[in-house]
């Protein structure tokens, strides 16, 4: 018997071999290539453990319909035999992980949750011919998947991409396309930056002026001028998402196993809201929706009216987003107005608050309490460390990694988004050769080299680093195609940082795979930066 087992394992190993150059991005934990292939055709059937798992193959089937004119037939009764893809539950597999065995006539997929099955299909998709990605019917296309055995699971549970829709506004169709590409690179968190000085982008029914006034600015600064006098154009610019559109995008993301984290900025970056409701400021205004970039002195006042307003806003935001997190900003809030405001000073005296930084802590903690009591957790930018952290806050470390290290040492969860590696608004190549960007330099190789867990942390503290995210601030990205140019392929590099085991990361190998992967992006209609 023993000899038989040894002989059998030898035969199966002989049919599979290691091949790191397979163009998978992010690269799986373990890949053993075989000989031969499985062919998907109109007779291929797929069985899933129960109906909840069907969502995990929905997008694969939709593209199959486009390119092949048919869908995989799905059943919940166990199928075996030729031309079947059998998916089974295996509780020993890590959350979001999967095992994929393509074995000529059959495919076996194991996962502990539907997320894992979804990611198995993203991997399979990258093993199909590139023409699969085309938006046209190709009934003759042979949908061969090479024989392979893959074991895979993510390194981090938080794998994020951010998009600023305030400085420039992007259509629902574009946001969906962005989420699509995130999901195919196995990202699972979309940080939707919905409010800022230059535009408020989410409909709030109780405050209609947020859509009528705050969503529109009467011009935009031209070029990269940083100081007054700013040259403005006079084009009215703006837009917002209705709550119906938000629901549609949230559902779309859910079907791709992406959770959307909305950001409602406070107490700074509030000019757009203050333009509509100046009574929420310290000085009373009047204000206009900002037409240039930067940091503005006028911020939300700490009067009771502001808390009522923000709690009303959040009460409409909460039911729209199933995410456990709501991002409440906290960055770049000058304290000048608070220091000269009778109401803010009175509040400080009443609560024995000594500094304006501590007053910001009071602000964030109050909102945190409100959100916690409604079943939500907060995320804030690393400035929220300055006056003491709100008790349950997760910190997004953007000004380098110091804030993240500090928060992890205080046993707070951390998401790493250091501008020095993960700001995709920075140049990716010599600025002389590039369209205008905000400055600085984060080329592909630098993004790829990023290590989210700082050496300064002990193994126990390192557990608080739940993942990383790239931020896409759009001051200098006026069009959707230019956002794509700045995001791709740097997002591909980040996908490997947050998904793949550290030990297998190798930039040269990634770059080789990327040259083929780019052809796939091209078929998907992505305007990526082609490289030198
Ligand atoms: C800083 S990152 C900001 C944004 C800007 C960005 C430009 C952060 C929390 N605040 O408001 O758009 O720099 O790189």
Coordinates of C-alpha atoms and ligand atoms in Angstrom, one line a residue:
X1 CA 0.0 0.0 0.0
X2 CA 2.8 2.4 1.1
X3 CA 4.7 1.7 -2.1
X4 CA 1.5 2.4 -4.1
X5 CA 1.0 5.8 -2.4
X6 CA 4.6 6.8 -3.0
X7 CA 4.4 5.7 -6.6
X8 CA 1.1 7.6 -7.1
X9 CA 2.5 10.8 -5.5
X10 CA 5.6 10.5 -7.8
X11 CA 3.4 10.2 -10.9
X12 CA 1.3 13.2 -9.9
X13 CA 4.4 15.3 -9.1
X14 CA 5.9 14.4 -12.4
X15 CA 2.9 15.9 -14.1
X16 CA 3.4 19.2 -12.4
X17 CA 6.3 21.6 -12.2
X18 CA 7.2 25.0 -10.7
X19 CA 7.0 27.9 -13.1
X20 CA 7.2 31.3 -11.5
X21 CA 6.8 33.2 -14.8
X22 CA 3.1 32.4 -15.1
X23 CA 1.6 35.9 -15.5
X24 CA -0.5 36.0 -12.4
X25 CA -0.8 39.3 -10.4
X26 CA -0.8 39.1 -7.5
X27 CA 1.3 36.0 -7.5
X28 CA -0.2 33.1 -5.4
X29 CA 1.5 31.5 -2.4
X30 CA 2.2 28.2 -4.2
X31 CA 1.9 27.4 -7.9
X32 CA 2.7 24.1 -9.5
X33 CA 2.2 24.0 -13.2
X34 CA 1.1 20.8 -15.0
X35 CA 0.8 19.6 -18.5
X36 CA -2.5 19.6 -20.4
X37 CA -5.5 21.8 -19.8
X38 CA -9.2 22.1 -19.0
X39 CA -11.4 23.7 -21.6
X40 CA -14.4 25.7 -20.7
X41 CA -17.3 25.3 -23.1
X42 CA -21.1 25.7 -23.2
X43 CA -21.5 22.3 -21.6
X44 CA -19.2 23.0 -18.6
X45 CA -21.1 22.7 -15.3
X46 CA -20.2 24.1 -11.9
X47 CA -21.4 22.9 -8.6
X48 CA -21.2 25.1 -5.4
X49 CA -21.8 24.1 -1.8
X50 CA -24.9 26.3 -1.5
X51 CA -26.7 29.2 -3.2
X52 CA -24.8 31.9 -1.3
X53 CA -21.7 30.9 -3.2
X54 CA -23.2 31.6 -6.5
X55 CA -22.3 35.4 -6.2
X56 CA -18.7 34.3 -6.3
X57 CA -19.0 33.2 -9.9
X58 CA -21.4 35.9 -11.1
X59 CA -18.8 38.2 -12.7
X60 CA -16.9 35.3 -14.3
X61 CA -20.2 34.2 -15.9
X62 CA -21.1 37.7 -17.0
X63 CA -17.8 38.0 -18.9
X64 CA -18.2 34.5 -20.3
X65 CA -21.6 35.5 -21.7
X66 CA -20.0 38.5 -23.4
X67 CA -17.1 36.7 -24.9
X68 CA -18.5 33.2 -25.4
X69 CA -22.2 33.7 -25.6
X70 CA -23.0 31.3 -22.8
X71 CA -22.7 30.9 -19.0
X72 CA -21.5 28.0 -16.8
X73 CA -24.5 26.0 -15.6
X74 CA -24.5 26.3 -11.8
X75 CA -25.9 23.6 -9.5
X76 CA -25.8 23.1 -5.7
X77 CA -25.8 19.3 -6.1
X78 CA -22.4 17.8 -6.0
X79 CA -21.1 17.2 -9.6
X80 CA -18.2 15.1 -10.6
X81 CA -17.0 13.7 -13.8
X82 CA -15.8 15.2 -17.0
X83 CA -16.3 18.9 -17.8
X84 CA -17.2 19.9 -14.3
X85 CA -15.8 22.5 -11.9
X86 CA -16.5 21.3 -8.4
X87 CA -16.3 23.7 -5.6
X88 CA -16.3 22.5 -2.0
X89 CA -16.1 23.9 1.4
X90 CA -12.9 23.3 3.3
X91 CA -12.9 25.0 6.7
X92 CA -9.2 24.5 7.1
X93 CA -8.4 27.0 4.4
X94 CA -7.7 30.6 5.6
X95 CA -10.4 33.3 5.2
X96 CA -10.3 34.5 1.5
X97 CA -7.9 31.7 0.6
X98 CA -8.5 28.9 -1.9
X99 CA -7.0 25.8 -3.4
X100 CA -7.4 25.4 -7.1
X101 CA -6.6 22.1 -8.9
X102 CA -7.0 22.2 -12.7
X103 CA -6.8 18.5 -13.8
X104 CA -7.5 18.2 -17.5
X105 CA -11.1 17.0 -17.5
X106 CA -12.1 18.5 -14.1
X107 CA -11.4 21.4 -11.9
X108 CA -11.6 21.2 -8.1
X109 CA -11.8 24.4 -6.0
X110 CA -11.7 24.4 -2.2
X111 CA -12.4 27.4 0.0
X112 CA -13.8 28.2 3.4
X113 CA -15.9 31.1 2.3
X114 CA -17.4 32.4 -1.0
X115 CA -14.6 35.1 -0.9
X116 CA -12.0 32.3 -1.5
X117 CA -14.0 30.9 -4.4
X118 CA -14.2 34.4 -5.9
X119 CA -10.4 34.8 -5.7
X120 CA -10.0 31.3 -7.3
X121 CA -12.0 32.6 -10.2
X122 CA -9.9 35.8 -10.5
X123 CA -6.8 33.6 -10.7
X124 CA -8.4 31.3 -13.3
X125 CA -9.4 34.4 -15.3
X126 CA -5.7 35.3 -15.5
X127 CA -4.9 31.8 -16.8
X128 CA -7.3 32.2 -19.7
X129 CA -6.2 33.6 -23.0
X130 CA -6.0 37.4 -23.0
X131 CA -8.8 37.6 -25.6
X132 CA -11.2 36.5 -22.9
X133 CA -11.1 40.1 -21.6
X134 CA -12.4 41.6 -24.8
X135 CA -15.9 43.1 -24.9
X136 CA -16.8 41.3 -28.1
X137 CA -18.3 37.8 -28.8
X138 CA -15.7 35.3 -29.9
X139 CA -17.5 32.0 -30.1
X140 CA -14.4 30.3 -31.6
X141 CA -12.1 31.3 -28.8
X142 CA -10.8 28.2 -27.0
X143 CA -11.1 28.9 -23.3
X144 CA -8.2 26.7 -22.1
X145 CA -7.0 26.8 -18.5
X146 CA -3.6 25.1 -18.1
X147 CA -3.4 22.3 -15.6
X148 CA -2.2 23.7 -12.3
X149 CA -2.3 23.2 -8.6
X150 CA -2.5 26.5 -6.6
X151 CA -2.7 27.2 -2.9
X152 CA -3.3 30.7 -2.0
X153 CA -4.3 33.1 0.8
X154 CA -3.8 36.8 1.4
X155 CA -1.1 38.1 3.6
X156 CA -3.2 41.1 4.9
X157 CA -6.9 41.3 5.6
X158 CA -7.1 44.9 4.6
X159 CA -6.1 45.5 1.0
X160 CA -7.3 48.9 0.0
X161 CA -7.5 51.5 -2.8
X162 CA -8.7 55.0 -2.2
X163 CA -10.3 57.5 -4.7
X164 CA -10.8 61.2 -4.1
X165 CA -14.0 62.2 -6.0
X166 CA -14.0 65.7 -4.5
X167 CA -11.2 67.5 -6.2
X168 CA -12.4 66.0 -9.4
X169 CA -15.7 64.1 -9.8
X170 CA -16.0 60.7 -11.5
X171 CA -19.0 58.9 -12.9
X172 CA -20.7 55.9 -11.4
X173 CA -19.6 53.9 -14.4
X174 CA -16.0 54.8 -13.7
X175 CA -16.2 54.0 -10.0
X176 CA -17.6 50.6 -11.0
X177 CA -14.7 50.0 -13.5
X178 CA -12.2 51.0 -10.7
X179 CA -13.9 48.5 -8.3
X180 CA -13.8 45.8 -11.1
X181 CA -10.0 46.2 -11.5
X182 CA -9.5 46.3 -7.7
X183 CA -11.4 43.0 -7.3
X184 CA -9.5 41.3 -10.1
X185 CA -6.3 42.2 -8.2
X186 CA -7.8 40.8 -5.0
X187 CA -8.2 44.2 -3.2
X188 CA -11.1 44.1 -0.8
X189 CA -11.5 47.6 0.6
X190 CA -12.5 50.7 -1.4
X191 CA -12.0 54.0 0.5
X192 CA -14.4 56.5 -1.1
X193 CA -13.3 60.0 -0.2
X194 CA -16.7 61.7 -0.5
X195 CA -16.3 65.1 1.1
X196 CA -13.7 67.8 1.0
X197 CA -13.2 71.5 0.6
X198 CA -13.7 71.5 -3.2
X199 CA -16.9 69.5 -3.3
X200 CA -19.4 67.4 -1.2
X201 CA -20.4 64.3 -3.2
X202 CA -23.0 62.5 -1.3
X203 CA -26.7 63.4 -1.2
X204 CA -28.0 63.9 2.4
X205 CA -31.7 64.3 2.4
X206 CA -32.0 66.3 5.6
X207 CA -29.5 68.9 4.2
X208 CA -30.5 69.5 0.5
X209 CA -28.0 72.3 0.2
X210 CA -25.1 69.8 0.4
X211 CA -26.2 68.7 -3.1
X212 CA -27.4 72.1 -4.4
X213 CA -24.6 74.3 -3.1
X214 CA -21.7 72.2 -1.7
X215 CA -21.4 69.9 -4.7
X216 CA -20.5 72.7 -7.1
X217 CA -17.6 75.2 -7.3
X218 CA -17.5 78.2 -9.5
X219 CA -14.1 77.6 -11.1
X220 CA -10.9 75.6 -10.6
X221 CA -7.3 76.8 -10.1
X222 CA -5.3 76.5 -13.3
X223 CA -2.0 74.6 -13.2
X224 CA 0.1 74.1 -10.1
X225 CA 0.0 77.6 -8.5
X226 CA 0.3 77.1 -4.7
X227 CA -0.1 80.7 -3.5
X228 CA -2.5 83.6 -4.1
X229 CA -3.3 85.1 -6.5
X230 CA -4.6 81.9 -8.0
X231 CA -5.5 81.9 -11.7
X232 CA -9.0 80.3 -11.9
X233 CA -11.0 79.2 -14.8
X234 CA -14.7 80.2 -14.6
X235 CA -16.2 76.9 -15.3
X236 CA -18.9 75.7 -12.9
X237 CA -17.7 72.2 -11.9
X238 CA -19.1 69.5 -9.7
X239 CA -21.6 66.7 -9.2
X240 CA -22.7 64.3 -6.5
X241 CA -24.0 60.8 -6.1
X242 CA -27.6 60.3 -5.1
X243 CA -28.4 57.8 -2.4
X244 CA -29.8 55.5 -5.0
X245 CA -26.5 55.6 -6.9
X246 CA -24.6 55.0 -3.8
X247 CA -26.7 51.9 -3.1
X248 CA -26.1 50.7 -6.6
X249 CA -22.3 51.0 -6.3
X250 CA -22.3 49.4 -2.8
X251 CA -24.2 46.4 -4.2
X252 CA -21.9 46.3 -7.2
X253 CA -18.9 46.2 -4.9
X254 CA -20.4 43.6 -2.7
X255 CA -20.8 41.2 -5.7
X256 CA -17.0 41.6 -6.1
X257 CA -16.2 41.1 -2.5
X258 CA -15.2 44.7 -2.0
X259 CA -16.4 46.6 1.0
X260 CA -16.8 50.4 0.6
X261 CA -15.6 52.6 3.4
X262 CA -17.0 56.1 3.0
X263 CA -15.1 59.1 4.2
X264 CA -16.9 62.0 5.7
X265 CA -14.2 64.6 6.6
X266 CA -14.1 66.5 9.8
X267 CA -13.3 68.9 11.4
X268 CA -11.1 70.2 8.6
X269 CA -11.5 70.0 4.8
X270 CA -15.0 71.3 5.3
X271 CA -15.2 74.4 3.1
X272 CA -17.8 72.8 0.8
X273 CA -20.2 72.1 3.6
X274 CA -19.5 75.5 5.2
X275 CA -20.4 77.2 1.9
X276 CA -23.9 75.9 2.3
X277 CA -24.2 76.0 6.1
X278 CA -21.8 78.8 7.3
X279 CA -23.4 78.7 10.7
X280 CA -21.4 75.5 11.3
X281 CA -18.1 77.5 11.2
X282 CA -16.6 79.6 14.0
X283 CA -16.7 82.9 12.1
X284 CA -20.0 82.6 10.3
X285 CA -18.7 83.1 6.8
X286 CA -19.8 83.7 4.1
X287 CA -17.8 81.0 2.2
X288 CA -17.6 79.6 -1.2
X289 CA -16.8 76.0 -2.2
X290 CA -13.0 76.0 -2.6
X291 CA -11.6 76.6 -6.1
X292 CA -8.0 75.9 -5.2
X293 CA -6.1 73.1 -3.4
X294 CA -4.5 73.0 0.0
X295 CA -5.5 73.5 3.6
X296 CA -8.1 76.0 4.7
X297 CA -8.3 77.9 8.0
X298 CA -12.1 77.6 8.3
X299 CA -13.2 74.3 9.7
X300 CA -16.2 72.9 11.6
X301 CA -16.8 74.8 14.8
X302 CA -17.1 72.7 18.0
X303 CA -20.5 74.2 18.8
X304 CA -23.4 71.8 19.5
X305 CA -25.0 72.6 16.1
X306 CA -22.0 71.0 14.3
X307 CA -22.4 67.8 16.2
X308 CA -26.1 67.7 15.5
X309 CA -25.4 68.3 11.8
X310 CA -22.7 65.6 11.6
X311 CA -24.7 63.1 13.5
X312 CA -27.6 63.7 11.2
X313 CA -25.3 63.3 8.2
X314 CA -23.8 60.1 9.6
X315 CA -27.3 58.8 10.4
X316 CA -28.0 58.8 6.6
X317 CA -24.6 57.5 5.8
X318 CA -24.7 54.5 8.1
X319 CA -27.5 52.6 6.5
X320 CA -26.1 53.1 3.0
X321 CA -22.8 51.3 3.8
X322 CA -22.6 47.8 5.3
X323 CA -18.9 48.4 6.2
X324 CA -18.0 48.1 9.8
X325 CA -15.8 51.2 9.3
X326 CA -16.6 54.8 8.6
X327 CA -13.7 57.1 7.9
X328 CA -14.0 60.5 9.6
X329 CA -10.9 62.2 8.3
X330 CA -9.2 64.2 11.0
X331 CA -6.3 65.4 8.9
X332 CA -5.0 68.9 8.2
X333 CA -7.2 70.8 10.6
X334 CA -5.7 74.2 11.4
X335 CA -6.6 75.2 15.0
X336 CA -6.5 79.0 14.4
X337 CA -10.2 79.6 14.3
X338 CA -10.8 77.4 17.4
X339 CA -8.2 79.4 19.3
X340 CA -10.1 82.6 18.6
X341 CA -13.6 81.3 19.0
X342 CA -15.6 82.1 22.1
X343 CA -17.7 78.9 21.8
X344 CA -14.7 76.6 21.3
X345 CA -12.8 78.3 24.2
X346 CA -15.9 77.9 26.4
X347 CA -16.1 74.2 25.6
X348 CA -12.4 73.8 26.4
X349 CA -12.9 75.4 29.8
X350 CA -16.0 73.4 30.6
X351 CA -14.3 70.1 29.8
X352 CA -10.8 71.1 31.2
X353 CA -9.3 70.7 27.7
X354 CA -6.0 72.4 27.6
X355 CA -5.0 72.6 24.0
X356 CA -6.8 72.9 20.7
X357 CA -5.2 69.5 19.7
X358 CA -7.0 68.0 22.6
X359 CA -10.2 69.7 21.5
X360 CA -9.8 67.8 18.2
X361 CA -9.5 64.6 20.3
X362 CA -12.8 65.6 22.1
X363 CA -14.3 66.1 18.6
X364 CA -13.3 62.8 17.2
X365 CA -14.1 60.9 20.4
X366 CA -17.6 62.3 20.5
X367 CA -18.2 61.2 16.9
X368 CA -16.6 57.9 17.6
X369 CA -19.0 57.3 20.5
X370 CA -21.9 58.1 18.3
X371 CA -20.7 55.7 15.6
X372 CA -19.8 53.0 18.0
X373 CA -23.3 53.2 19.5
X374 CA -24.6 52.6 16.0
X375 CA -22.4 49.6 15.4
X376 CA -19.6 51.3 13.4
X377 CA -15.9 51.8 14.0
X378 CA -13.9 54.8 13.0
X379 CA -10.8 55.3 10.9
X380 CA -8.9 58.6 11.0
X381 CA -5.8 60.0 9.4
X382 CA -2.7 60.0 11.6
X383 CA -3.3 63.5 12.9
X384 CA -5.8 62.0 15.2
X385 CA -2.9 60.8 17.3
X386 CA -1.9 64.4 18.2
X387 CA -4.3 65.2 20.9
X388 CA -4.7 61.6 22.1
X389 CA -6.4 58.8 20.3
X390 CA -10.1 58.1 20.4
X391 CA -10.4 54.8 22.3
X392 CA -11.3 52.4 19.4
X393 CA -9.9 54.3 16.4
X394 CA -8.1 52.7 13.6
X395 CA -5.3 54.9 12.3
X396 CA -4.4 55.5 8.6
X397 CA -0.8 56.4 8.6
X398 CA -0.1 58.8 5.7
X399 CA 2.7 61.1 6.8
X400 CA 5.2 58.3 6.5
X401 CA 5.0 55.4 8.9
X402 CA 5.6 57.0 12.3
X403 CA 2.0 57.5 13.1
X404 CA 1.3 53.8 12.3
X405 CA 4.2 52.6 14.5
X406 CA 3.0 54.9 17.3
X407 CA -0.6 53.6 17.0
X408 CA 0.4 49.9 16.8
X409 CA 2.4 50.4 20.0
X410 CA -0.7 51.7 21.6
X411 CA -2.5 48.6 20.4
X412 CA -4.7 50.3 17.8
X413 CA -5.3 48.9 14.4
X414 CA -3.3 50.5 11.6
X415 CA -3.7 50.8 7.9
X416 CA -0.5 51.8 6.2
X417 CA -0.8 54.5 3.5
X418 CA 2.6 56.3 3.6
X419 CA 2.8 59.1 1.1
X420 CA 6.5 58.2 0.5
X421 CA 5.5 54.9 -1.1
X422 CA 1.7 54.7 -1.7
X423 CA 0.6 58.1 -3.0
X424 CA -0.3 57.5 -6.6
X425 CA -0.8 61.2 -7.1
X426 CA 3.0 61.5 -7.1
X427 CA 5.0 61.1 -10.3
X428 CA 5.8 57.6 -11.4
X429 CA 8.6 58.7 -13.9
X430 CA 10.8 61.6 -14.6
X431 CA 8.5 64.6 -14.3
X432 CA 9.9 66.2 -17.5
X433 CA 8.3 63.3 -19.4
X434 CA 5.0 63.4 -17.6
X435 CA 1.8 65.4 -17.5
X436 CA 1.5 67.7 -14.4
X437 CA 1.2 65.9 -11.1
X438 CA 1.4 67.0 -7.4
X439 CA 5.2 66.4 -7.2
X440 CA 7.5 63.9 -5.5
X441 CA 8.3 60.5 -7.0
X442 CA 6.9 57.0 -6.4
X443 CA 7.9 54.8 -9.3
X444 CA 6.6 51.3 -9.7
X445 CA 9.8 49.7 -8.2
X446 CA 9.4 51.8 -5.1
X447 CA 5.7 50.9 -4.6
X448 CA 6.7 47.2 -5.1
X449 CA 9.5 47.5 -2.5
X450 CA 7.1 48.7 0.2
X451 CA 7.0 46.6 3.3
X452 CA 3.9 47.3 5.4
X453 CA 5.2 45.9 8.7
X454 CA 7.9 48.3 10.1
X455 CA 10.9 46.7 11.7
X456 CA 10.4 48.7 14.8
X457 CA 7.5 46.6 15.8
X458 CA 7.5 43.5 17.9
X459 CA 5.7 40.4 16.6
X460 CA 2.8 41.2 18.9
X461 CA 2.6 44.9 17.8
X462 CA 2.9 43.9 14.2
X463 CA -0.5 42.2 14.4
X464 CA -2.1 45.6 14.6
X465 CA -1.0 46.4 11.0
X466 CA -4.1 45.1 9.3
X467 CA -3.0 46.1 5.8
X468 CA -2.1 48.8 3.4
X469 CA -3.7 51.1 0.8
X470 CA -2.7 53.4 -2.0
X471 CA -4.3 56.9 -2.0
X472 CA -5.4 58.6 -5.2
X473 CA -5.8 62.3 -4.6
X474 CA -7.1 63.9 -7.7
X475 CA -6.2 67.6 -7.6
X476 CA -4.2 67.1 -10.8
X477 CA -6.3 64.2 -12.3
X478 CA -9.1 65.9 -14.1
X479 CA -10.2 62.9 -16.3
X480 CA -11.0 59.3 -15.7
X481 CA -8.4 58.1 -18.2
X482 CA -5.7 60.1 -16.4
X483 CA -6.7 58.5 -13.1
X484 CA -6.1 55.2 -14.8
X485 CA -2.7 56.3 -16.0
X486 CA -1.7 57.2 -12.5
X487 CA -3.1 54.1 -10.9
X488 CA -1.9 51.4 -13.3
X489 CA 0.3 49.6 -13.1
X490 CA 1.3 50.8 -9.6
X491 CA -1.9 49.2 -8.3
X492 CA -0.7 45.9 -9.7
X493 CA 2.5 46.3 -7.7
X494 CA 0.6 47.1 -4.5
X495 CA -1.7 44.1 -5.0
X496 CA 1.4 41.8 -4.6
X497 CA 2.6 43.8 -1.5
X498 CA -0.7 43.2 0.3
X499 CA -1.6 39.7 -1.0
X500 CA 1.5 37.7 -1.7
X501 CA 3.9 36.2 0.9
X502 CA 6.8 38.4 1.5
X503 CA 9.3 35.6 0.7
X504 CA 8.2 35.3 -2.9
X505 CA 8.3 39.0 -3.8
X506 CA 10.8 39.8 -6.5
X507 CA 10.6 42.9 -8.6
X508 CA 12.3 41.5 -11.7
X509 CA 10.0 38.5 -11.7
X510 CA 7.0 40.8 -11.2
X511 CA 8.1 43.0 -14.0
X512 CA 8.3 40.1 -16.4
X513 CA 4.8 38.9 -15.5
X514 CA 3.6 42.5 -15.7
X515 CA 4.5 42.8 -19.4
X516 CA 1.9 40.1 -20.2
X517 CA -0.5 41.4 -17.6
X518 CA -0.4 44.8 -19.3
X519 CA -1.9 43.2 -22.4
X520 CA -4.8 42.0 -20.3
X521 CA -5.2 45.6 -18.9
X522 CA -5.2 46.9 -22.4
X523 CA -8.0 44.5 -23.5
X524 CA -10.0 45.7 -20.4
X525 CA -9.7 49.2 -21.7
X526 CA -7.4 50.5 -19.0
X527 CA -5.2 53.5 -19.9
X528 CA -2.1 52.4 -18.0
X529 CA 1.2 54.1 -17.9
X530 CA 3.2 52.0 -20.4
X531 CA 6.7 52.5 -18.8
X532 CA 9.8 53.7 -20.4
Ligands
LIG1 C1 -2.7 65.5 1.8 S1 -3.4 62.6 2.8 C2 -4.0 65.3 2.0 C3 -4.9 65.5 0.9 C4 -4.2 65.9 -0.3 C5 -2.9 65.1 -0.5 C6 -2.2 65.4 -1.7 C7 -4.3 63.5 3.6 C8 -4.9 62.9 4.7 N1 -4.6 64.8 3.2 O1 -6.0 66.4 1.3 O2 -5.0 65.7 -1.4 O3 -2.1 65.4 0.6 O4 -1.1 64.5 -1.9

